[in-house]
JSON list of C-alpha atoms in Angstrom, two decimals:
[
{"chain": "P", "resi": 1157, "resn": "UNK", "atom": "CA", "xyz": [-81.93, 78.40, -40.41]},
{"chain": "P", "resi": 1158, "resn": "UNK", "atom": "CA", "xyz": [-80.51, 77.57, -37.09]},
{"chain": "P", "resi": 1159, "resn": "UNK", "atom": "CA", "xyz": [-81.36, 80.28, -35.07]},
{"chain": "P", "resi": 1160, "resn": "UNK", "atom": "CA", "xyz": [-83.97, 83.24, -34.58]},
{"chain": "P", "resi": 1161, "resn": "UNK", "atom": "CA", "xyz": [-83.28, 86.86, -33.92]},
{"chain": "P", "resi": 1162, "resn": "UNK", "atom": "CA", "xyz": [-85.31, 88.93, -31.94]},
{"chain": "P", "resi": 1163, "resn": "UNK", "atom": "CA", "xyz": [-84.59, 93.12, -32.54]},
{"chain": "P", "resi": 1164, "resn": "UNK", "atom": "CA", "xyz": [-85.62, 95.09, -29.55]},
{"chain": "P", "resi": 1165, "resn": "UNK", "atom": "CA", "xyz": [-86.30, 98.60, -30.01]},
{"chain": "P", "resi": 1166, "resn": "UNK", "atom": "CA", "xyz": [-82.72, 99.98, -29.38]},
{"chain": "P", "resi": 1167, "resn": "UNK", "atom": "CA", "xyz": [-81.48, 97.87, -32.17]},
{"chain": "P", "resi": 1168, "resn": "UNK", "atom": "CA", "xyz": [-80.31, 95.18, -29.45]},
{"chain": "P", "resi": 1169, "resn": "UNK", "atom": "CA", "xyz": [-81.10, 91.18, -30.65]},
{"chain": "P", "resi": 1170, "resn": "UNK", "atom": "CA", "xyz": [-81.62, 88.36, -28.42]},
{"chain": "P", "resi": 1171, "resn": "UNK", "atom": "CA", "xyz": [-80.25, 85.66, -30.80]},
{"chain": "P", "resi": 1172, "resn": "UNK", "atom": "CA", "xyz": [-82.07, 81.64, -29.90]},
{"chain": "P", "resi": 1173, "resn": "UNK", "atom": "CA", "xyz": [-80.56, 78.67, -31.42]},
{"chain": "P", "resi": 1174, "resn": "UNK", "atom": "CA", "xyz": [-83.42, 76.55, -32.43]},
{"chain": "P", "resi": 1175, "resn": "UNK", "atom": "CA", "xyz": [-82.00, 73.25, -31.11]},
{"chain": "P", "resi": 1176, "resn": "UNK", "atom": "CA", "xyz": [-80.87, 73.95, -27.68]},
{"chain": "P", "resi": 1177, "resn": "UNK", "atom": "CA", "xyz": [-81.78, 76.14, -25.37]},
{"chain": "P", "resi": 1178, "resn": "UNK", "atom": "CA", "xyz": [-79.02, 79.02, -25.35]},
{"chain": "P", "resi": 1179, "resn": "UNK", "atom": "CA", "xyz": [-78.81, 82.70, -26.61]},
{"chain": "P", "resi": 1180, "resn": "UNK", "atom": "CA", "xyz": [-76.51, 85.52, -27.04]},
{"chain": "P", "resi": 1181, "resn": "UNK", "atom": "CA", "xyz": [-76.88, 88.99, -27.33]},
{"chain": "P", "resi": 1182, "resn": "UNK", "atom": "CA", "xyz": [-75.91, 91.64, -29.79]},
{"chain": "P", "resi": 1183, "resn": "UNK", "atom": "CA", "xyz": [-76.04, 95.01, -28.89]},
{"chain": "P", "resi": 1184, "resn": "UNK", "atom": "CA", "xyz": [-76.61, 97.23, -25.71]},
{"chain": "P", "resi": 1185, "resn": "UNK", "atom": "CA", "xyz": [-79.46, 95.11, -24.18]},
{"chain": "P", "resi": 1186, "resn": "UNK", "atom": "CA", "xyz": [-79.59, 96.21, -21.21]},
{"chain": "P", "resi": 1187, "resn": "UNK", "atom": "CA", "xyz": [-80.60, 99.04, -21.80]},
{"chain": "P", "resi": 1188, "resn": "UNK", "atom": "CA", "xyz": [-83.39, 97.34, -24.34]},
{"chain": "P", "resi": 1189, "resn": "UNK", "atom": "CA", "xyz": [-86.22, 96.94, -21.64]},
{"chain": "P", "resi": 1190, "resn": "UNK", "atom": "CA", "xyz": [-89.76, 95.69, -23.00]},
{"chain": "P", "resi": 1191, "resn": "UNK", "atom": "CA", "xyz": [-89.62, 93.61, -26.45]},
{"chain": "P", "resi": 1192, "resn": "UNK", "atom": "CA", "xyz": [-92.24, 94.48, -29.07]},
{"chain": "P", "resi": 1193, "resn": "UNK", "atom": "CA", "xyz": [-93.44, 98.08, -27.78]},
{"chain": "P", "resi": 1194, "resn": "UNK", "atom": "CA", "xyz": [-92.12, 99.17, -31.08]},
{"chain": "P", "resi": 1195, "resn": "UNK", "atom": "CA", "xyz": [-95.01, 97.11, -32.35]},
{"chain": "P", "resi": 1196, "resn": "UNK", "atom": "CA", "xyz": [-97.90, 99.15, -30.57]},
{"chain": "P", "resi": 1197, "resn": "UNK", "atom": "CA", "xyz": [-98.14, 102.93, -30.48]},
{"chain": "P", "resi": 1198, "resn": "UNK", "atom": "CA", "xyz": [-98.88, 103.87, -26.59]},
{"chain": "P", "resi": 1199, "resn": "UNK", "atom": "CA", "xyz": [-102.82, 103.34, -26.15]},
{"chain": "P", "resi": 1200, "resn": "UNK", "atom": "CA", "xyz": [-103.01, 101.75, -29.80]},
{"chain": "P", "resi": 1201, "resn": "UNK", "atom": "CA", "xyz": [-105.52, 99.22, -27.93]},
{"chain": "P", "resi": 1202, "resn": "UNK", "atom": "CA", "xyz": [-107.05, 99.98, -23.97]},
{"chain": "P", "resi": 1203, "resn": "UNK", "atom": "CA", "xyz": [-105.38, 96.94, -23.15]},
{"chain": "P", "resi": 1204, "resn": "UNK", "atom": "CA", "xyz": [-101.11, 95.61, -22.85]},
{"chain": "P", "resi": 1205, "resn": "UNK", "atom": "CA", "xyz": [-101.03, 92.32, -21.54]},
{"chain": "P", "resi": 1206, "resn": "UNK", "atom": "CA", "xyz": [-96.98, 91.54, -20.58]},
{"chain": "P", "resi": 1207, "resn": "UNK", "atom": "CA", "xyz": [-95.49, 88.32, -20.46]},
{"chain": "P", "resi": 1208, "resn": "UNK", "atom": "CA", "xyz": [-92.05, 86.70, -19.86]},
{"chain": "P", "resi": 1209, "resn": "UNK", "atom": "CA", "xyz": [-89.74, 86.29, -23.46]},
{"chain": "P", "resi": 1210, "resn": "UNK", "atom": "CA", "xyz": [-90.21, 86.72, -26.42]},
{"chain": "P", "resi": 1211, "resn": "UNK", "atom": "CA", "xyz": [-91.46, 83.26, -28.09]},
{"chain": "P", "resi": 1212, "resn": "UNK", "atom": "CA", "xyz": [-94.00, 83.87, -25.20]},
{"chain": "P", "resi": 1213, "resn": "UNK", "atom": "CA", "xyz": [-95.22, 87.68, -26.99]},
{"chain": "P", "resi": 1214, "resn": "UNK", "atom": "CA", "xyz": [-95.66, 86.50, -30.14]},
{"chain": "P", "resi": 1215, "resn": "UNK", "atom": "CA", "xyz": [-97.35, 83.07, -29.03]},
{"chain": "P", "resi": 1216, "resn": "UNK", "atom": "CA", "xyz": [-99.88, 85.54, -27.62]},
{"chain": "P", "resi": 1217, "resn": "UNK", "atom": "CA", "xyz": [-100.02, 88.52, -29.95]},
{"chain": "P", "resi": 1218, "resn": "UNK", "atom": "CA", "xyz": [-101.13, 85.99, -32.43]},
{"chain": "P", "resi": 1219, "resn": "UNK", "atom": "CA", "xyz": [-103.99, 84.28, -30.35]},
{"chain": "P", "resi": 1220, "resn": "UNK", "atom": "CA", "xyz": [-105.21, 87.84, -28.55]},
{"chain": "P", "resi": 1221, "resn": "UNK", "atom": "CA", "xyz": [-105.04, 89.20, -32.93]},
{"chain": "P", "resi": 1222, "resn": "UNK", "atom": "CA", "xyz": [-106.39, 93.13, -32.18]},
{"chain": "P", "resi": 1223, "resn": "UNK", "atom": "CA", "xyz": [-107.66, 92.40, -28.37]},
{"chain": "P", "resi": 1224, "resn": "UNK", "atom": "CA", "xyz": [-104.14, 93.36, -26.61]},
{"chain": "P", "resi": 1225, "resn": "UNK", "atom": "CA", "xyz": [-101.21, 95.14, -27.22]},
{"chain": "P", "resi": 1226, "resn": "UNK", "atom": "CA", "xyz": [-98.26, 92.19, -26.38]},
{"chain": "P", "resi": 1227, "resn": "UNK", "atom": "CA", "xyz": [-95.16, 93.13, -24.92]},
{"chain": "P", "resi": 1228, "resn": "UNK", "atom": "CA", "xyz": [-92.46, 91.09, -23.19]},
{"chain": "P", "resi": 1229, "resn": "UNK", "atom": "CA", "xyz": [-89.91, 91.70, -20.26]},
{"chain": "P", "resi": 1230, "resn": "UNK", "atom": "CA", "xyz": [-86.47, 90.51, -20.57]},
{"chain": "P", "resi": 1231, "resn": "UNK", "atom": "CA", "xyz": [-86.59, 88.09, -18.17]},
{"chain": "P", "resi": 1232, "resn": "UNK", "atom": "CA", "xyz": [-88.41, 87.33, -15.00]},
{"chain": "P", "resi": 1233, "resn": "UNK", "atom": "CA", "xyz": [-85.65, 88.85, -12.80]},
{"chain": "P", "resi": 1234, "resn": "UNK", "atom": "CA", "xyz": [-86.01, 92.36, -15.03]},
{"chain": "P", "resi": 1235, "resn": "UNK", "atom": "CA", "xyz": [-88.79, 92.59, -15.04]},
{"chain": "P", "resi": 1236, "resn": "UNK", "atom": "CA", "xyz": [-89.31, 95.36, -12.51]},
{"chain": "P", "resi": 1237, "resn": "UNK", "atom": "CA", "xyz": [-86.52, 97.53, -14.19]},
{"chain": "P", "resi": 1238, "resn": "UNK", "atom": "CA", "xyz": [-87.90, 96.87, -17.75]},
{"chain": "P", "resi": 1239, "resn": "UNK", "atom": "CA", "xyz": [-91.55, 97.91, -16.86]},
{"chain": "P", "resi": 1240, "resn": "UNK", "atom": "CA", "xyz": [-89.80, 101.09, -14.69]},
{"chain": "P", "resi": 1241, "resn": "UNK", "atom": "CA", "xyz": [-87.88, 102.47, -17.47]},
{"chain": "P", "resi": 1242, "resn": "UNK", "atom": "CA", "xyz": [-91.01, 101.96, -19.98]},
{"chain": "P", "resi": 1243, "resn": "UNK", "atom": "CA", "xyz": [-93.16, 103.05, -17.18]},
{"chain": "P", "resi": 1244, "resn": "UNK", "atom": "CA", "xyz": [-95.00, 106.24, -18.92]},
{"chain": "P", "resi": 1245, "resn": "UNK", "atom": "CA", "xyz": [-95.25, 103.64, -21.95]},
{"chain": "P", "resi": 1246, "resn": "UNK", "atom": "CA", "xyz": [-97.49, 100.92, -19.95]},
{"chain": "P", "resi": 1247, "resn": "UNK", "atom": "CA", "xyz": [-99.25, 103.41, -18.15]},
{"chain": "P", "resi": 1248, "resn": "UNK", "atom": "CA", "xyz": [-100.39, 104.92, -21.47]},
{"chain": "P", "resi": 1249, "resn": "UNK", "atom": "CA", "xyz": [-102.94, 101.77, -21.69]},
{"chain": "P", "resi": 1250, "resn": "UNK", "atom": "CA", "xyz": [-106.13, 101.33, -19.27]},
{"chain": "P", "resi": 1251, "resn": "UNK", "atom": "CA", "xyz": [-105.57, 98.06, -18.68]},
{"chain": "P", "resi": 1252, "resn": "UNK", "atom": "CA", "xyz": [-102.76, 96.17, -17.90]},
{"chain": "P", "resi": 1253, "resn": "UNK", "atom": "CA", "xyz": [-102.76, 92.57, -17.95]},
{"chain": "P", "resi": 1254, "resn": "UNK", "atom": "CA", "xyz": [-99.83, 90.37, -16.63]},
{"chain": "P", "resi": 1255, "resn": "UNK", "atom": "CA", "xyz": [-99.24, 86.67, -17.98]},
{"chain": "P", "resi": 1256, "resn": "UNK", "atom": "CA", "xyz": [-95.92, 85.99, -16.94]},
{"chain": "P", "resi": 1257, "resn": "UNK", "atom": "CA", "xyz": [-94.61, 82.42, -16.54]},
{"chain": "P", "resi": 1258, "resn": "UNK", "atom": "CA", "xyz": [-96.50, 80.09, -13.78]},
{"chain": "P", "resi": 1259, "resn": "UNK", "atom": "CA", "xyz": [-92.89, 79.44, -11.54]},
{"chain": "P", "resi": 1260, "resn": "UNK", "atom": "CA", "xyz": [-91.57, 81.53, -8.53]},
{"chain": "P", "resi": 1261, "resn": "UNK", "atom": "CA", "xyz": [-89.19, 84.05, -10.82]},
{"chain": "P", "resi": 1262, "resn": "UNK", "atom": "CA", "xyz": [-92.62, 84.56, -12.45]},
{"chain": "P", "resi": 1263, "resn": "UNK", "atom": "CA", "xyz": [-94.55, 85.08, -9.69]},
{"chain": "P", "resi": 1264, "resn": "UNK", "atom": "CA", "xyz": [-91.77, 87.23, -8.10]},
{"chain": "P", "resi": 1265, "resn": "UNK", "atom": "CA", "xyz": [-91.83, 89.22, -10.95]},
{"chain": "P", "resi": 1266, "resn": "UNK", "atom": "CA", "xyz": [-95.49, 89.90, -10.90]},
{"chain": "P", "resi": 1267, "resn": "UNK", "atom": "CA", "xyz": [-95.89, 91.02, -8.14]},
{"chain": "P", "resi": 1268, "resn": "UNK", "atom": "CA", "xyz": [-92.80, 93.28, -8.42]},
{"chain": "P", "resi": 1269, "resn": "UNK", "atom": "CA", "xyz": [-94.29, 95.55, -11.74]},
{"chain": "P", "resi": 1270, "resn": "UNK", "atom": "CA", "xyz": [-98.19, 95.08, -10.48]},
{"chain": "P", "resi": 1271, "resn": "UNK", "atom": "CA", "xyz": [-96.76, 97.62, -7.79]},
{"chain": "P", "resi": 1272, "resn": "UNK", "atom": "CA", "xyz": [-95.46, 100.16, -10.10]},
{"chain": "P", "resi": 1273, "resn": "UNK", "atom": "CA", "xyz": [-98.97, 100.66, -11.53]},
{"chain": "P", "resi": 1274, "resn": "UNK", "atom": "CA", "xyz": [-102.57, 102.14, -10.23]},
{"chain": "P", "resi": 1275, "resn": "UNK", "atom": "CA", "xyz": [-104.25, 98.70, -8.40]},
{"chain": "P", "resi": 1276, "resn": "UNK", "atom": "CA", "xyz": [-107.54, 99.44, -10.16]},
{"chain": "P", "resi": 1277, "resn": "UNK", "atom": "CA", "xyz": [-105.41, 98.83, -14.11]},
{"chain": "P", "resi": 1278, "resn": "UNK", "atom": "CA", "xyz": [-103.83, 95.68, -13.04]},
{"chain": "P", "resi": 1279, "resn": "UNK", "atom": "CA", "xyz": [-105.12, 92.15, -13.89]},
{"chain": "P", "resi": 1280, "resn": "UNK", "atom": "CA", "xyz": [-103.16, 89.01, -14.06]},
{"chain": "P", "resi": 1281, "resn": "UNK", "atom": "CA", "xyz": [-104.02, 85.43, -15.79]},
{"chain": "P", "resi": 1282, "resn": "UNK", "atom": "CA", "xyz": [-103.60, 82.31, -13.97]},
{"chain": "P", "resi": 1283, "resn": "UNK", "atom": "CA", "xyz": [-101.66, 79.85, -16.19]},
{"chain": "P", "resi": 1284, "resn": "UNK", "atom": "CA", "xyz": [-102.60, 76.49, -15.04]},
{"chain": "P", "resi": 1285, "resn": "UNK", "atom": "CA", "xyz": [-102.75, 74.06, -18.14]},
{"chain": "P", "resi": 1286, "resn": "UNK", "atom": "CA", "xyz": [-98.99, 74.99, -19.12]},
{"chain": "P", "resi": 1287, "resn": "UNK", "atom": "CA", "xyz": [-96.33, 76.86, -17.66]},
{"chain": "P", "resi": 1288, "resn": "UNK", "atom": "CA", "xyz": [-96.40, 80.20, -20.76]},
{"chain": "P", "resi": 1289, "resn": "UNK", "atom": "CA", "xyz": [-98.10, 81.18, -23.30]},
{"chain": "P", "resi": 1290, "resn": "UNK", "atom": "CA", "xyz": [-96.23, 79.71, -26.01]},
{"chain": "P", "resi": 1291, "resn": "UNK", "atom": "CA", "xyz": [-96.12, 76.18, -24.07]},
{"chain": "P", "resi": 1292, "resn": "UNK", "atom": "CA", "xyz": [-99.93, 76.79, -24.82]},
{"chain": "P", "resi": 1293, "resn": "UNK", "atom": "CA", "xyz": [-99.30, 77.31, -28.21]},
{"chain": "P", "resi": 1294, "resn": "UNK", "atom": "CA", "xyz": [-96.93, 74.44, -29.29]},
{"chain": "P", "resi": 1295, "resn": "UNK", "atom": "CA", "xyz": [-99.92, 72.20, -27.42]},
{"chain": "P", "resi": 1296, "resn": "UNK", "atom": "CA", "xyz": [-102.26, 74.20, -29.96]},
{"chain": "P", "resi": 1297, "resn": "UNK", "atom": "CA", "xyz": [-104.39, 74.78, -26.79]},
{"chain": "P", "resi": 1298, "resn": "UNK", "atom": "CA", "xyz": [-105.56, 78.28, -28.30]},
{"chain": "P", "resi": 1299, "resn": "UNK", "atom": "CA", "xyz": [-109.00, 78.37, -27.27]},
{"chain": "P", "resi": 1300, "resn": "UNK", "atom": "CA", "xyz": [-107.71, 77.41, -23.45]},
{"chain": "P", "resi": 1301, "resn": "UNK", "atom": "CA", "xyz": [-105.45, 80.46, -23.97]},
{"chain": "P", "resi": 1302, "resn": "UNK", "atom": "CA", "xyz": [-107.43, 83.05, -25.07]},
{"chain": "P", "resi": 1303, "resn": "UNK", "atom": "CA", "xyz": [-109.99, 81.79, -22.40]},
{"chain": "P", "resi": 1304, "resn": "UNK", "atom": "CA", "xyz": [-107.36, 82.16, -19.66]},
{"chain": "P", "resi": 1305, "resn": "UNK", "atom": "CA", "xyz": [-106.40, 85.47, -20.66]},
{"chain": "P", "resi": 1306, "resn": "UNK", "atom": "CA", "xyz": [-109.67, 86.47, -20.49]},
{"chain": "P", "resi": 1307, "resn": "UNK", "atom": "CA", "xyz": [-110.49, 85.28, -17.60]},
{"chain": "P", "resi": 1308, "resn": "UNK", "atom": "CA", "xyz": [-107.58, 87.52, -15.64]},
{"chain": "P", "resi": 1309, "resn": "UNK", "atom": "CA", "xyz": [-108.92, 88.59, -12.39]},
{"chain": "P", "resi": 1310, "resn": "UNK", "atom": "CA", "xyz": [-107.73, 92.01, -10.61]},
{"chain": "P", "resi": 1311, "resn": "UNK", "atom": "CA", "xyz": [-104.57, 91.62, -9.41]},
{"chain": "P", "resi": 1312, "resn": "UNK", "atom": "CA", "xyz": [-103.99, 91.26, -5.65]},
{"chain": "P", "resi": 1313, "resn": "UNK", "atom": "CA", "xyz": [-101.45, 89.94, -3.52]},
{"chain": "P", "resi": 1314, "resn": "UNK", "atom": "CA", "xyz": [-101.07, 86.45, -2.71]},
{"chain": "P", "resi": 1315, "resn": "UNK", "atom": "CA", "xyz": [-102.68, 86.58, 1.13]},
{"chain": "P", "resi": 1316, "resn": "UNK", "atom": "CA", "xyz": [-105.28, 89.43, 0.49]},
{"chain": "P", "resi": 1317, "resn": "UNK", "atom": "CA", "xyz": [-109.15, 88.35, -0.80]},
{"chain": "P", "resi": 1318, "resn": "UNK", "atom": "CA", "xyz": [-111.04, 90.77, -2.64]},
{"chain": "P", "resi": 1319, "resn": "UNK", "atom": "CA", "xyz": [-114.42, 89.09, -4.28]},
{"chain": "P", "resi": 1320, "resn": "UNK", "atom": "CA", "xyz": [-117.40, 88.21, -1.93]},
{"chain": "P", "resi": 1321, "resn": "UNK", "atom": "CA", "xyz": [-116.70, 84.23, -3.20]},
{"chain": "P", "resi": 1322, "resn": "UNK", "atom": "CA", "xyz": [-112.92, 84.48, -2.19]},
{"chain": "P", "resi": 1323, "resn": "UNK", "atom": "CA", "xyz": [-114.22, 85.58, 0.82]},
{"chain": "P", "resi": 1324, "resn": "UNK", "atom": "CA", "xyz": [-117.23, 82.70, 1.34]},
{"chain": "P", "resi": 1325, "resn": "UNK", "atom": "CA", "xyz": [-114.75, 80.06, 0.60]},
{"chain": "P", "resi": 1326, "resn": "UNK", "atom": "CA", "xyz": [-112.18, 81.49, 2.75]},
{"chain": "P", "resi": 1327, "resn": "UNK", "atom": "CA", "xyz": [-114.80, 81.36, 5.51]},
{"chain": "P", "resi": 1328, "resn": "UNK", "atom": "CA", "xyz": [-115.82, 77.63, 5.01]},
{"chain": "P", "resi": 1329, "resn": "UNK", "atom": "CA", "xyz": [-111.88, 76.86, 4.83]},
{"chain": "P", "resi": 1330, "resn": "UNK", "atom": "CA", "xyz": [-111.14, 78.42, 8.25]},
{"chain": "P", "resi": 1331, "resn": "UNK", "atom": "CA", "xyz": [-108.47, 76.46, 10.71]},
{"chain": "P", "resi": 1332, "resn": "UNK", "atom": "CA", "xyz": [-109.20, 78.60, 13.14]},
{"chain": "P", "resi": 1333, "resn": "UNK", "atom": "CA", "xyz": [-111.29, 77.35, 16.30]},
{"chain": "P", "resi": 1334, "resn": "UNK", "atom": "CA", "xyz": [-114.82, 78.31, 16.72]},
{"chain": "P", "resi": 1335, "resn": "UNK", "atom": "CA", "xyz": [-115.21, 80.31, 19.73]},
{"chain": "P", "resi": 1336, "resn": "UNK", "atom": "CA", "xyz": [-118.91, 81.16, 19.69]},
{"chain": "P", "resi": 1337, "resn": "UNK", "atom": "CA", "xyz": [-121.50, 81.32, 17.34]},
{"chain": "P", "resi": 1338, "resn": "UNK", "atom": "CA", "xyz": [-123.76, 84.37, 17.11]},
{"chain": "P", "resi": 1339, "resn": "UNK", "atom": "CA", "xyz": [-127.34, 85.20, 18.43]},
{"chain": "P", "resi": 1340, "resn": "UNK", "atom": "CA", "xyz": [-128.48, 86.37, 15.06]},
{"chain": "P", "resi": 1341, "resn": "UNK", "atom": "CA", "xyz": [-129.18, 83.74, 12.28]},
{"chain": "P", "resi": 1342, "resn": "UNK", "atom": "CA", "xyz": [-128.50, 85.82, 9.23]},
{"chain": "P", "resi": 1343, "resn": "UNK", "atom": "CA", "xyz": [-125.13, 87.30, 11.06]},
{"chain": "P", "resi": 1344, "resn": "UNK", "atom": "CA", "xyz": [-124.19, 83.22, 11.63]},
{"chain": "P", "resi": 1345, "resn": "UNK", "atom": "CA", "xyz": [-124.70, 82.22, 8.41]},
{"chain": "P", "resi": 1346, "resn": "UNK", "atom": "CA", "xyz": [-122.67, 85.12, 6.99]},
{"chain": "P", "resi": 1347, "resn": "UNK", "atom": "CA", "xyz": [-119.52, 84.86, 9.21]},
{"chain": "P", "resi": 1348, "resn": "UNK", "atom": "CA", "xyz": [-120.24, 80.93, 10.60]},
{"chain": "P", "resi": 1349, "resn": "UNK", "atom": "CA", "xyz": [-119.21, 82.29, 14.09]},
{"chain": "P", "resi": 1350, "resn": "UNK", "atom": "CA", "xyz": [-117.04, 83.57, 15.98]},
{"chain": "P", "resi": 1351, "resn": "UNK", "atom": "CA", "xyz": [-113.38, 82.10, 15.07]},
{"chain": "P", "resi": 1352, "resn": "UNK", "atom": "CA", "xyz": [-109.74, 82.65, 17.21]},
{"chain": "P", "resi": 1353, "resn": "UNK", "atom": "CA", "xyz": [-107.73, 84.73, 16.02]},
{"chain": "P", "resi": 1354, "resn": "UNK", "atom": "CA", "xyz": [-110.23, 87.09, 14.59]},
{"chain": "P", "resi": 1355, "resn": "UNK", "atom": "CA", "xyz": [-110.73, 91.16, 15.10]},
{"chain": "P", "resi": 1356, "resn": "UNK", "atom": "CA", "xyz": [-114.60, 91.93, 15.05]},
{"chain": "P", "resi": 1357, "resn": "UNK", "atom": "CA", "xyz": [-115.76, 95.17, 15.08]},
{"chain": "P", "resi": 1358, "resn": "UNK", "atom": "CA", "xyz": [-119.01, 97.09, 15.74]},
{"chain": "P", "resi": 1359, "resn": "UNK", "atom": "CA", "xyz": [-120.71, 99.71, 14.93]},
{"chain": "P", "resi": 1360, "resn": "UNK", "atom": "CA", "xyz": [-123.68, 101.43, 16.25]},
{"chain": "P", "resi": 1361, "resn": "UNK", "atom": "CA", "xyz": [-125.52, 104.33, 14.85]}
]
């Protein structure tokens, strides 16, 4: 063998050599969108999880076993249009978990189809050992996988905090200048004073 194809539900095929890093296509693919969601009947499991290619989907389908449907985007830059067109297909699930590729494109990407979905379904793992899931699987790092997977937090933009510890450490991590402390101990301790460039507000009933 000297290459791999991968069949997308329109019939398309990604074609990989195995000993260089190029492809070609056969078939109308752009008009493929998500890889694999031939594989799992809409709500099969409560949970898709979505990553970046395909080596990536089945690296993780096989680690996750019945946890998680798998599907992947085409690529990081359509990813948006993939998850639009397929949008009534993803939505089917209650949960829907992103693990796209730890770089910018990635990122970008992320944050891009996390919009297209009710804030309250979306969760996203942090990849910090390796860049993808497969890059986790050719280390044989499965444990560290599946642990990072499950470990996927609610998804939230980059500069917003949403947990009571994000918050804390945010807090104890201020630049800001202290302008005053406060008069009530248990009010200090909480917010560690009064900071520039802060809004307070008060309410009395």
């Amino acid at each position: 063998p000297v290459a791999v194809a991968f069949k997308y539900p329109n019939g398309a095929m990604k074609i990989r050599k195995f000993d260089e890093k190029k492809f070609h296509t056969q078939g109308p693919m752009k008009d493929a969108y998500l890889f694999g969601k031939d594989k799992f009947d809409p709500a099969a499991f409560s949970t898709i999880t979505i990553v970046e290619g395909e080596y990536d989907a089945l690296a993780l389908s096989d680690v996750l076993a019945k946890d998680s449907a798998v599907v992947s985007v085409r690529n990081a830059p359509s990813g948006f249009a993939d998850c639009k067109a397929d949008w009534n297909y993803v939505n089917a699930f209650k949960k829907i978990v992103l693990c796209l590729d730890n770089d910018e494109p990635g990122q970008k990407a992320s944050r891009q189809i996390a919009a297209l979905f009710d804030f309250n379904k979306v969760f996203k793992v942090t990849l910090n050992r390796h860049k993808d899931a497969n890059a986790y699987v050719e280390a044989k790092e499965y444990h560290e996988l599946r642990e990072a997977w499950k470990a996927a937090k609610r998804y939230t933009p980059d500069n917003v905090i949403s947990s009571f510890s994000e918050i804390e450490q945010s807090l104890k991590n201020s630049k800001e200048g202290v302008l005053a402390t406060y008069p009530f101990s248990t009010l200090q301790k909480a917010l560690y004073g009064l900071h520039e460039g802060e809004v307070v507000v008060l309410k009395g009933e």
